[in-house]
Every structure is written in structure tokens, then in C-alpha cells.
């Protein structure tokens, strides 16, 4: 995609973006930048955001997040944000019960949308041609693909939104 297409597709994403989910993203971005860790309550919001249309999975994952103390979530997430390696970051964040690789990418994206993007099975299918869940080892490759497809001037979250929205529309995903 060129600059105009990325702008157009990202705008289309934003126009269909649920206001409550957008508020979660904005609020958590500001909080994570200031705190440099995530709280248990904020992590529940991430799970809510990621699994918005999957009530059963969402409530089960939130229950698992609630099994560990807030202090554990804070320390694990703080440790994850101290390193620059996305594989180590995902492994660290996904050590929190209820947090898988895809949800861990949301934490990183909300923390720093300039450098990170949300990864999931749709992005794996789009960039790697495989309809499967995202693996820890996929994430650095996904970020590299998005950087390579960025015509310049966009944060990775914006580029990801554009490719995700185009993929959704071309594949009839609500």
C-alpha cells in the first residue's frame, strides 16, 4: 500500500472502531507510558479489548488474570517493558495466566504504537499465508513486515490498522 491507501484504510478502521474500545486504547496508552507497567485491572481491560466479540473466552481469560496478585502483573509487565526483544517481551507477558501471545501484542502496542502493532491469526494469514494462531516467533517477523510496508511517516499501529481493515473487508470479517 502507498501512503494514501494506508491513510484511507486506517481511516476506515477508525470509523468502524467501537468508541469504548477506542477509549480503552487511549487511556491505557497514556497510563502505560507514565507507569511503564500494567496493573491487573488495566490488563483486564486489554483482555476486554482483544476478545471483545468472544464473551466466553474473554470471561475465562479475565478469571485467569484474576488468579494472580496485581503485584505479580505489575512486576512481570515491568520486566517485559525493560527489554527491546519482542520475543522475550511476548514470552514474559504471556507468563501471566490468561494472556496469550496475541493479547501480549496488545499490551506492547498500547504501550508504544510507534514500534509495536497488534498481532493475531488474521495478520499471520495476511503476511505469512497461514491460517493459524500467532506464535512468539512470528511477532518480530510481523513487525518487520509492517516496517517494510510503511511508506514512511506512520507509526506501526496505523500501518497495522490499514492492513487489518483491508484484510477484514476482503475476507468478510465483521
mmCIF file with all atom_site columns, C-alpha atoms in Angstrom:
data_model
loop_
_atom_site.group_PDB
_atom_site.id
_atom_site.type_symbol
_atom_site.label_atom_id
_atom_site.label_alt_id
_atom_site.label_comp_id
_atom_site.label_asym_id
_atom_site.label_entity_id
_atom_site.label_seq_id
_atom_site.pdbx_PDB_ins_code
_atom_site.Cartn_x
_atom_site.Cartn_y
_atom_site.Cartn_z
_atom_site.occupancy
_atom_site.B_iso_or_equiv
_atom_site.pdbx_formal_charge
_atom_site.auth_seq_id
_atom_site.auth_comp_id
_atom_site.auth_asym_id
_atom_site.auth_atom_id
_atom_site.pdbx_PDB_model_num
ATOM 1   C CA . UNK A 1 1   ? 0.000   0.000   0.000  1.00 0.00 ? 1   UNK A CA 1
ATOM 2   C CA . UNK A 1 2   ? 1.120   3.527   -0.640 1.00 0.00 ? 2   UNK A CA 1
ATOM 3   C CA . UNK A 1 3   ? 0.699   6.475   1.741  1.00 0.00 ? 3   UNK A CA 1
ATOM 4   C CA . UNK A 1 4   ? -2.786  7.385   0.513  1.00 0.00 ? 4   UNK A CA 1
ATOM 5   C CA . UNK A 1 5   ? -4.046  3.793   0.789  1.00 0.00 ? 5   UNK A CA 1
ATOM 6   C CA . UNK A 1 6   ? -2.706  3.428   4.322  1.00 0.00 ? 6   UNK A CA 1
ATOM 7   C CA . UNK A 1 7   ? -4.420  6.676   5.300  1.00 0.00 ? 7   UNK A CA 1
ATOM 8   C CA . UNK A 1 8   ? -7.673  5.527   3.662  1.00 0.00 ? 8   UNK A CA 1
ATOM 9   C CA . UNK A 1 9   ? -7.719  2.035   5.193  1.00 0.00 ? 9   UNK A CA 1
ATOM 10  C CA . UNK A 1 10  ? -6.632  3.279   8.640  1.00 0.00 ? 10  UNK A CA 1
ATOM 11  C CA . UNK A 1 11  ? -9.397  5.896   8.483  1.00 0.00 ? 11  UNK A CA 1
ATOM 12  C CA . UNK A 1 12  ? -11.880 3.162   7.581  1.00 0.00 ? 12  UNK A CA 1
ATOM 13  C CA . UNK A 1 13  ? -10.688 1.184   10.622 1.00 0.00 ? 13  UNK A CA 1
ATOM 14  C CA . UNK A 1 14  ? -11.103 4.228   12.877 1.00 0.00 ? 14  UNK A CA 1
ATOM 15  C CA . UNK A 1 15  ? -14.590 4.931   11.532 1.00 0.00 ? 15  UNK A CA 1
ATOM 16  C CA . UNK A 1 16  ? -15.738 1.432   12.480 1.00 0.00 ? 16  UNK A CA 1
ATOM 17  C CA . UNK A 1 17  ? -13.810 1.396   15.779 1.00 0.00 ? 17  UNK A CA 1
ATOM 18  C CA . UNK A 1 18  ? -16.128 0.948   18.761 1.00 0.00 ? 18  UNK A CA 1
ATOM 19  C CA . UNK A 1 19  ? -15.908 4.072   20.939 1.00 0.00 ? 19  UNK A CA 1
ATOM 20  C CA . UNK A 1 20  ? -15.498 2.117   24.194 1.00 0.00 ? 20  UNK A CA 1
ATOM 21  C CA . UNK A 1 21  ? -12.637 0.091   22.726 1.00 0.00 ? 21  UNK A CA 1
ATOM 22  C CA . UNK A 1 22  ? -11.010 3.242   21.382 1.00 0.00 ? 22  UNK A CA 1
ATOM 23  C CA . UNK A 1 23  ? -11.264 4.776   24.858 1.00 0.00 ? 23  UNK A CA 1
ATOM 24  C CA . UNK A 1 24  ? -9.579  1.709   26.379 1.00 0.00 ? 24  UNK A CA 1
ATOM 25  C CA . UNK A 1 25  ? -6.710  2.025   23.896 1.00 0.00 ? 25  UNK A CA 1
ATOM 26  C CA . UNK A 1 26  ? -6.224  5.755   24.511 1.00 0.00 ? 26  UNK A CA 1
ATOM 27  C CA . UNK A 1 27  ? -6.487  5.512   28.300 1.00 0.00 ? 27  UNK A CA 1
ATOM 28  C CA . UNK A 1 28  ? -4.111  2.571   28.518 1.00 0.00 ? 28  UNK A CA 1
ATOM 29  C CA . UNK A 1 29  ? -1.593  4.171   26.170 1.00 0.00 ? 29  UNK A CA 1
ATOM 30  C CA . UNK A 1 30  ? -1.349  7.212   28.430 1.00 0.00 ? 30  UNK A CA 1
ATOM 31  C CA . UNK A 1 31  ? -1.207  5.092   31.596 1.00 0.00 ? 31  UNK A CA 1
ATOM 32  C CA . UNK A 1 32  ? 1.400   2.642   30.305 1.00 0.00 ? 32  UNK A CA 1
ATOM 33  C CA . UNK A 1 33  ? 3.640   5.452   29.095 1.00 0.00 ? 33  UNK A CA 1
ATOM 34  C CA . UNK A 1 34  ? 3.521   7.054   32.534 1.00 0.00 ? 34  UNK A CA 1
ATOM 35  C CA . UNK A 1 35  ? 3.750   3.844   34.604 1.00 0.00 ? 35  UNK A CA 1
ATOM 36  C CA . UNK A 1 36  ? 5.956   1.591   32.439 1.00 0.00 ? 36  UNK A CA 1
ATOM 37  C CA . UNK A 1 37  ? 3.985   -1.435  33.682 1.00 0.00 ? 37  UNK A CA 1
ATOM 38  C CA . UNK A 1 38  ? 0.376   -2.616  33.574 1.00 0.00 ? 38  UNK A CA 1
ATOM 39  C CA . UNK A 1 39  ? -1.919  -3.266  36.519 1.00 0.00 ? 39  UNK A CA 1
ATOM 40  C CA . UNK A 1 40  ? -4.220  -6.231  36.868 1.00 0.00 ? 40  UNK A CA 1
ATOM 41  C CA . UNK A 1 41  ? -7.266  -4.014  36.271 1.00 0.00 ? 41  UNK A CA 1
ATOM 42  C CA . UNK A 1 42  ? -5.694  -2.499  33.170 1.00 0.00 ? 42  UNK A CA 1
ATOM 43  C CA . UNK A 1 43  ? -4.818  -5.976  31.925 1.00 0.00 ? 43  UNK A CA 1
ATOM 44  C CA . UNK A 1 44  ? -8.472  -6.974  32.286 1.00 0.00 ? 44  UNK A CA 1
ATOM 45  C CA . UNK A 1 45  ? -9.250  -4.008  30.020 1.00 0.00 ? 45  UNK A CA 1
ATOM 46  C CA . UNK A 1 46  ? -6.718  -5.304  27.472 1.00 0.00 ? 46  UNK A CA 1
ATOM 47  C CA . UNK A 1 47  ? -8.415  -8.714  27.510 1.00 0.00 ? 47  UNK A CA 1
ATOM 48  C CA . UNK A 1 48  ? -11.790 -6.998  27.103 1.00 0.00 ? 48  UNK A CA 1
ATOM 49  C CA . UNK A 1 49  ? -10.432 -5.048  24.127 1.00 0.00 ? 49  UNK A CA 1
ATOM 50  C CA . UNK A 1 50  ? -8.783  -8.051  22.465 1.00 0.00 ? 50  UNK A CA 1
ATOM 51  C CA . UNK A 1 51  ? -11.641 -10.504 22.978 1.00 0.00 ? 51  UNK A CA 1
ATOM 52  C CA . UNK A 1 52  ? -14.492 -8.031  22.539 1.00 0.00 ? 52  UNK A CA 1
ATOM 53  C CA . UNK A 1 53  ? -16.583 -10.365 20.350 1.00 0.00 ? 53  UNK A CA 1
ATOM 54  C CA . UNK A 1 54  ? -15.703 -13.557 22.222 1.00 0.00 ? 54  UNK A CA 1
ATOM 55  C CA . UNK A 1 55  ? -17.553 -13.348 25.540 1.00 0.00 ? 55  UNK A CA 1
ATOM 56  C CA . UNK A 1 56  ? -16.730 -16.892 26.691 1.00 0.00 ? 56  UNK A CA 1
ATOM 57  C CA . UNK A 1 57  ? -13.013 -16.646 26.031 1.00 0.00 ? 57  UNK A CA 1
ATOM 58  C CA . UNK A 1 58  ? -12.943 -13.112 27.421 1.00 0.00 ? 58  UNK A CA 1
ATOM 59  C CA . UNK A 1 59  ? -14.507 -14.036 30.766 1.00 0.00 ? 59  UNK A CA 1
ATOM 60  C CA . UNK A 1 60  ? -12.338 -17.161 31.081 1.00 0.00 ? 60  UNK A CA 1
ATOM 61  C CA . UNK A 1 61  ? -9.155  -15.216 30.418 1.00 0.00 ? 61  UNK A CA 1
ATOM 62  C CA . UNK A 1 62  ? -10.176 -12.473 32.851 1.00 0.00 ? 62  UNK A CA 1
ATOM 63  C CA . UNK A 1 63  ? -10.774 -15.153 35.501 1.00 0.00 ? 63  UNK A CA 1
ATOM 64  C CA . UNK A 1 64  ? -7.244  -16.471 34.892 1.00 0.00 ? 64  UNK A CA 1
ATOM 65  C CA . UNK A 1 65  ? -5.757  -12.948 35.118 1.00 0.00 ? 65  UNK A CA 1
ATOM 66  C CA . UNK A 1 66  ? -7.539  -12.588 38.467 1.00 0.00 ? 66  UNK A CA 1
ATOM 67  C CA . UNK A 1 67  ? -5.773  -15.700 39.811 1.00 0.00 ? 67  UNK A CA 1
ATOM 68  C CA . UNK A 1 68  ? -2.503  -13.841 40.326 1.00 0.00 ? 68  UNK A CA 1
ATOM 69  C CA . UNK A 1 69  ? -1.885  -10.793 42.511 1.00 0.00 ? 69  UNK A CA 1
ATOM 70  C CA . UNK A 1 70  ? -1.772  -7.321  40.998 1.00 0.00 ? 70  UNK A CA 1
ATOM 71  C CA . UNK A 1 71  ? 1.836   -7.028  42.193 1.00 0.00 ? 71  UNK A CA 1
ATOM 72  C CA . UNK A 1 72  ? 2.773   -10.052 40.035 1.00 0.00 ? 72  UNK A CA 1
ATOM 73  C CA . UNK A 1 73  ? 1.158   -8.496  36.945 1.00 0.00 ? 73  UNK A CA 1
ATOM 74  C CA . UNK A 1 74  ? 2.965   -5.200  37.582 1.00 0.00 ? 74  UNK A CA 1
ATOM 75  C CA . UNK A 1 75  ? 6.375   -6.808  38.034 1.00 0.00 ? 75  UNK A CA 1
ATOM 76  C CA . UNK A 1 76  ? 6.085   -9.175  35.081 1.00 0.00 ? 76  UNK A CA 1
ATOM 77  C CA . UNK A 1 77  ? 4.903   -6.407  32.769 1.00 0.00 ? 77  UNK A CA 1
ATOM 78  C CA . UNK A 1 78  ? 7.560   -4.028  34.035 1.00 0.00 ? 78  UNK A CA 1
ATOM 79  C CA . UNK A 1 79  ? 10.204  -6.670  33.286 1.00 0.00 ? 79  UNK A CA 1
ATOM 80  C CA . UNK A 1 80  ? 8.782   -7.188  29.789 1.00 0.00 ? 80  UNK A CA 1
ATOM 81  C CA . UNK A 1 81  ? 8.968   -3.481  29.015 1.00 0.00 ? 81  UNK A CA 1
ATOM 82  C CA . UNK A 1 82  ? 12.610  -3.268  30.137 1.00 0.00 ? 82  UNK A CA 1
ATOM 83  C CA . UNK A 1 83  ? 13.872  -5.283  27.167 1.00 0.00 ? 83  UNK A CA 1
ATOM 84  C CA . UNK A 1 84  ? 13.796  -4.464  23.469 1.00 0.00 ? 84  UNK A CA 1
ATOM 85  C CA . UNK A 1 85  ? 13.373  -8.002  22.115 1.00 0.00 ? 85  UNK A CA 1
ATOM 86  C CA . UNK A 1 86  ? 9.742   -8.656  21.079 1.00 0.00 ? 86  UNK A CA 1
ATOM 87  C CA . UNK A 1 87  ? 10.100  -12.424 21.531 1.00 0.00 ? 87  UNK A CA 1
ATOM 88  C CA . UNK A 1 88  ? 11.292  -12.039 25.111 1.00 0.00 ? 88  UNK A CA 1
ATOM 89  C CA . UNK A 1 89  ? 8.581   -9.451  25.722 1.00 0.00 ? 89  UNK A CA 1
ATOM 90  C CA . UNK A 1 90  ? 5.848   -11.801 24.477 1.00 0.00 ? 90  UNK A CA 1
ATOM 91  C CA . UNK A 1 91  ? 7.202   -14.773 26.424 1.00 0.00 ? 91  UNK A CA 1
ATOM 92  C CA . UNK A 1 92  ? 7.361   -12.656 29.559 1.00 0.00 ? 92  UNK A CA 1
ATOM 93  C CA . UNK A 1 93  ? 3.881   -11.147 29.212 1.00 0.00 ? 93  UNK A CA 1
ATOM 94  C CA . UNK A 1 94  ? 2.306   -14.473 28.266 1.00 0.00 ? 94  UNK A CA 1
ATOM 95  C CA . UNK A 1 95  ? 3.616   -15.962 31.522 1.00 0.00 ? 95  UNK A CA 1
ATOM 96  C CA . UNK A 1 96  ? 0.707   -14.131 33.148 1.00 0.00 ? 96  UNK A CA 1
ATOM 97  C CA . UNK A 1 97  ? -2.267  -16.534 33.326 1.00 0.00 ? 97  UNK A CA 1
ATOM 98  C CA . UNK A 1 98  ? -4.945  -15.648 30.765 1.00 0.00 ? 98  UNK A CA 1
ATOM 99  C CA . UNK A 1 99  ? -2.535  -13.799 28.467 1.00 0.00 ? 99  UNK A CA 1
ATOM 100 C CA . UNK A 1 100 ? -1.553  -15.389 25.180 1.00 0.00 ? 100 UNK A CA 1
ATOM 101 C CA . UNK A 1 101 ? 0.783   -14.087 22.516 1.00 0.00 ? 101 UNK A CA 1
ATOM 102 C CA . UNK A 1 102 ? -1.865  -12.115 20.643 1.00 0.00 ? 102 UNK A CA 1
ATOM 103 C CA . UNK A 1 103 ? -3.063  -10.384 23.808 1.00 0.00 ? 103 UNK A CA 1
ATOM 104 C CA . UNK A 1 104 ? 0.540   -9.649  24.796 1.00 0.00 ? 104 UNK A CA 1
ATOM 105 C CA . UNK A 1 105 ? 0.960   -7.794  21.485 1.00 0.00 ? 105 UNK A CA 1
ATOM 106 C CA . UNK A 1 106 ? -1.932  -5.546  22.508 1.00 0.00 ? 106 UNK A CA 1
ATOM 107 C CA . UNK A 1 107 ? -0.108  -4.598  25.718 1.00 0.00 ? 107 UNK A CA 1
ATOM 108 C CA . UNK A 1 108 ? 3.009   -3.704  23.723 1.00 0.00 ? 108 UNK A CA 1
ATOM 109 C CA . UNK A 1 109 ? 1.005   -1.802  21.108 1.00 0.00 ? 109 UNK A CA 1
ATOM 110 C CA . UNK A 1 110 ? -0.878  0.215   23.690 1.00 0.00 ? 110 UNK A CA 1
ATOM 111 C CA . UNK A 1 111 ? 2.448   0.945   25.401 1.00 0.00 ? 111 UNK A CA 1
ATOM 112 C CA . UNK A 1 112 ? 4.232   2.115   22.233 1.00 0.00 ? 112 UNK A CA 1
ATOM 113 C CA . UNK A 1 113 ? 2.217   2.275   18.993 1.00 0.00 ? 113 UNK A CA 1
ATOM 114 C CA . UNK A 1 114 ? 5.211   3.761   17.173 1.00 0.00 ? 114 UNK A CA 1
ATOM 115 C CA . UNK A 1 115 ? 7.159   0.497   17.449 1.00 0.00 ? 115 UNK A CA 1
ATOM 116 C CA . UNK A 1 116 ? 4.541   -2.188  18.024 1.00 0.00 ? 116 UNK A CA 1
ATOM 117 C CA . UNK A 1 117 ? 1.382   -3.478  16.367 1.00 0.00 ? 117 UNK A CA 1
ATOM 118 C CA . UNK A 1 118 ? -1.389  -5.881  17.283 1.00 0.00 ? 118 UNK A CA 1
ATOM 119 C CA . UNK A 1 119 ? -0.733  -9.386  16.039 1.00 0.00 ? 119 UNK A CA 1
ATOM 120 C CA . UNK A 1 120 ? -3.235  -12.185 15.648 1.00 0.00 ? 120 UNK A CA 1
ATOM 121 C CA . UNK A 1 121 ? -4.212  -15.048 13.371 1.00 0.00 ? 121 UNK A CA 1
ATOM 122 C CA . UNK A 1 122 ? -5.527  -12.659 10.704 1.00 0.00 ? 122 UNK A CA 1
ATOM 123 C CA . UNK A 1 123 ? -2.184  -10.885 10.487 1.00 0.00 ? 123 UNK A CA 1
ATOM 124 C CA . UNK A 1 124 ? -0.402  -14.252 10.330 1.00 0.00 ? 124 UNK A CA 1
ATOM 125 C CA . UNK A 1 125 ? -2.671  -15.277 7.467  1.00 0.00 ? 125 UNK A CA 1
ATOM 126 C CA . UNK A 1 126 ? -2.193  -11.958 5.685  1.00 0.00 ? 126 UNK A CA 1
ATOM 127 C CA . UNK A 1 127 ? 1.601   -11.814 5.902  1.00 0.00 ? 127 UNK A CA 1
ATOM 128 C CA . UNK A 1 128 ? 2.604   -15.475 6.107  1.00 0.00 ? 128 UNK A CA 1
ATOM 129 C CA . UNK A 1 129 ? -0.265  -17.189 4.275  1.00 0.00 ? 129 UNK A CA 1
ATOM 130 C CA . UNK A 1 130 ? -1.092  -19.494 7.169  1.00 0.00 ? 130 UNK A CA 1
ATOM 131 C CA . UNK A 1 131 ? -4.459  -19.584 8.932  1.00 0.00 ? 131 UNK A CA 1
ATOM 132 C CA . UNK A 1 132 ? -3.258  -20.330 12.463 1.00 0.00 ? 132 UNK A CA 1
ATOM 133 C CA . UNK A 1 133 ? -2.688  -18.664 15.795 1.00 0.00 ? 133 UNK A CA 1
ATOM 134 C CA . UNK A 1 134 ? 0.241   -16.335 16.119 1.00 0.00 ? 134 UNK A CA 1
ATOM 135 C CA . UNK A 1 135 ? 3.410   -17.761 17.650 1.00 0.00 ? 135 UNK A CA 1
ATOM 136 C CA . UNK A 1 136 ? 6.005   -15.898 19.679 1.00 0.00 ? 136 UNK A CA 1
ATOM 137 C CA . UNK A 1 137 ? 8.480   -16.282 16.817 1.00 0.00 ? 137 UNK A CA 1
ATOM 138 C CA . UNK A 1 138 ? 6.025   -14.692 14.360 1.00 0.00 ? 138 UNK A CA 1
ATOM 139 C CA . UNK A 1 139 ? 5.914   -11.353 16.121 1.00 0.00 ? 139 UNK A CA 1
ATOM 140 C CA . UNK A 1 140 ? 9.355   -9.994  15.184 1.00 0.00 ? 140 UNK A CA 1
ATOM 141 C CA . UNK A 1 141 ? 8.676   -11.043 11.575 1.00 0.00 ? 141 UNK A CA 1
ATOM 142 C CA . UNK A 1 142 ? 5.269   -9.357  11.652 1.00 0.00 ? 142 UNK A CA 1
ATOM 143 C CA . UNK A 1 143 ? 6.797   -6.124  12.944 1.00 0.00 ? 143 UNK A CA 1
ATOM 144 C CA . UNK A 1 144 ? 9.459   -6.315  10.241 1.00 0.00 ? 144 UNK A CA 1
ATOM 145 C CA . UNK A 1 145 ? 6.789   -6.827  7.551  1.00 0.00 ? 145 UNK A CA 1
ATOM 146 C CA . UNK A 1 146 ? 4.885   -3.793  8.786  1.00 0.00 ? 146 UNK A CA 1
ATOM 147 C CA . UNK A 1 147 ? 8.044   -1.655  8.886  1.00 0.00 ? 147 UNK A CA 1
ATOM 148 C CA . UNK A 1 148 ? 8.916   -2.793  5.349  1.00 0.00 ? 148 UNK A CA 1
ATOM 149 C CA . UNK A 1 149 ? 5.402   -1.898  4.155  1.00 0.00 ? 149 UNK A CA 1
ATOM 150 C CA . UNK A 1 150 ? 5.401   1.517   5.797  1.00 0.00 ? 150 UNK A CA 1
ATOM 151 C CA . UNK A 1 151 ? 5.914   4.172   3.120  1.00 0.00 ? 151 UNK A CA 1
ATOM 152 C CA . UNK A 1 152 ? 7.137   6.459   5.893  1.00 0.00 ? 152 UNK A CA 1
ATOM 153 C CA . UNK A 1 153 ? 5.686   8.749   8.489  1.00 0.00 ? 153 UNK A CA 1
ATOM 154 C CA . UNK A 1 154 ? 3.260   6.281   10.061 1.00 0.00 ? 154 UNK A CA 1
ATOM 155 C CA . UNK A 1 155 ? 3.509   4.537   13.389 1.00 0.00 ? 155 UNK A CA 1
ATOM 156 C CA . UNK A 1 156 ? 3.281   0.746   13.177 1.00 0.00 ? 156 UNK A CA 1
ATOM 157 C CA . UNK A 1 157 ? -0.172  0.731   14.775 1.00 0.00 ? 157 UNK A CA 1
ATOM 158 C CA . UNK A 1 158 ? -1.518  2.859   11.907 1.00 0.00 ? 158 UNK A CA 1
ATOM 159 C CA . UNK A 1 159 ? 0.059   0.592   9.287  1.00 0.00 ? 159 UNK A CA 1
ATOM 160 C CA . UNK A 1 160 ? -1.337  -2.462  11.079 1.00 0.00 ? 160 UNK A CA 1
ATOM 161 C CA . UNK A 1 161 ? -4.821  -0.894  11.247 1.00 0.00 ? 161 UNK A CA 1
ATOM 162 C CA . UNK A 1 162 ? -4.738  -0.285  7.487  1.00 0.00 ? 162 UNK A CA 1
ATOM 163 C CA . UNK A 1 163 ? -3.667  -3.834  6.602  1.00 0.00 ? 163 UNK A CA 1
ATOM 164 C CA . UNK A 1 164 ? -6.054  -5.345  9.136  1.00 0.00 ? 164 UNK A CA 1
ATOM 165 C CA . UNK A 1 165 ? -9.023  -3.315  7.872  1.00 0.00 ? 165 UNK A CA 1
ATOM 166 C CA . UNK A 1 166 ? -8.289  -4.188  4.258  1.00 0.00 ? 166 UNK A CA 1
ATOM 167 C CA . UNK A 1 167 ? -7.953  -7.871  5.198  1.00 0.00 ? 167 UNK A CA 1
ATOM 168 C CA . UNK A 1 168 ? -11.271 -7.752  7.118  1.00 0.00 ? 168 UNK A CA 1
ATOM 169 C CA . UNK A 1 169 ? -13.136 -6.211  4.218  1.00 0.00 ? 169 UNK A CA 1
ATOM 170 C CA . UNK A 1 170 ? -11.608 -8.502  1.600  1.00 0.00 ? 170 UNK A CA 1
ATOM 171 C CA . UNK A 1 171 ? -12.367 -11.583 3.720  1.00 0.00 ? 171 UNK A CA 1
ATOM 172 C CA . UNK A 1 172 ? -15.803 -10.600 5.023  1.00 0.00 ? 172 UNK A CA 1
ATOM 173 C CA . UNK A 1 173 ? -14.769 -10.476 8.681  1.00 0.00 ? 173 UNK A CA 1
ATOM 174 C CA . UNK A 1 174 ? -17.084 -8.401  10.878 1.00 0.00 ? 174 UNK A CA 1
#
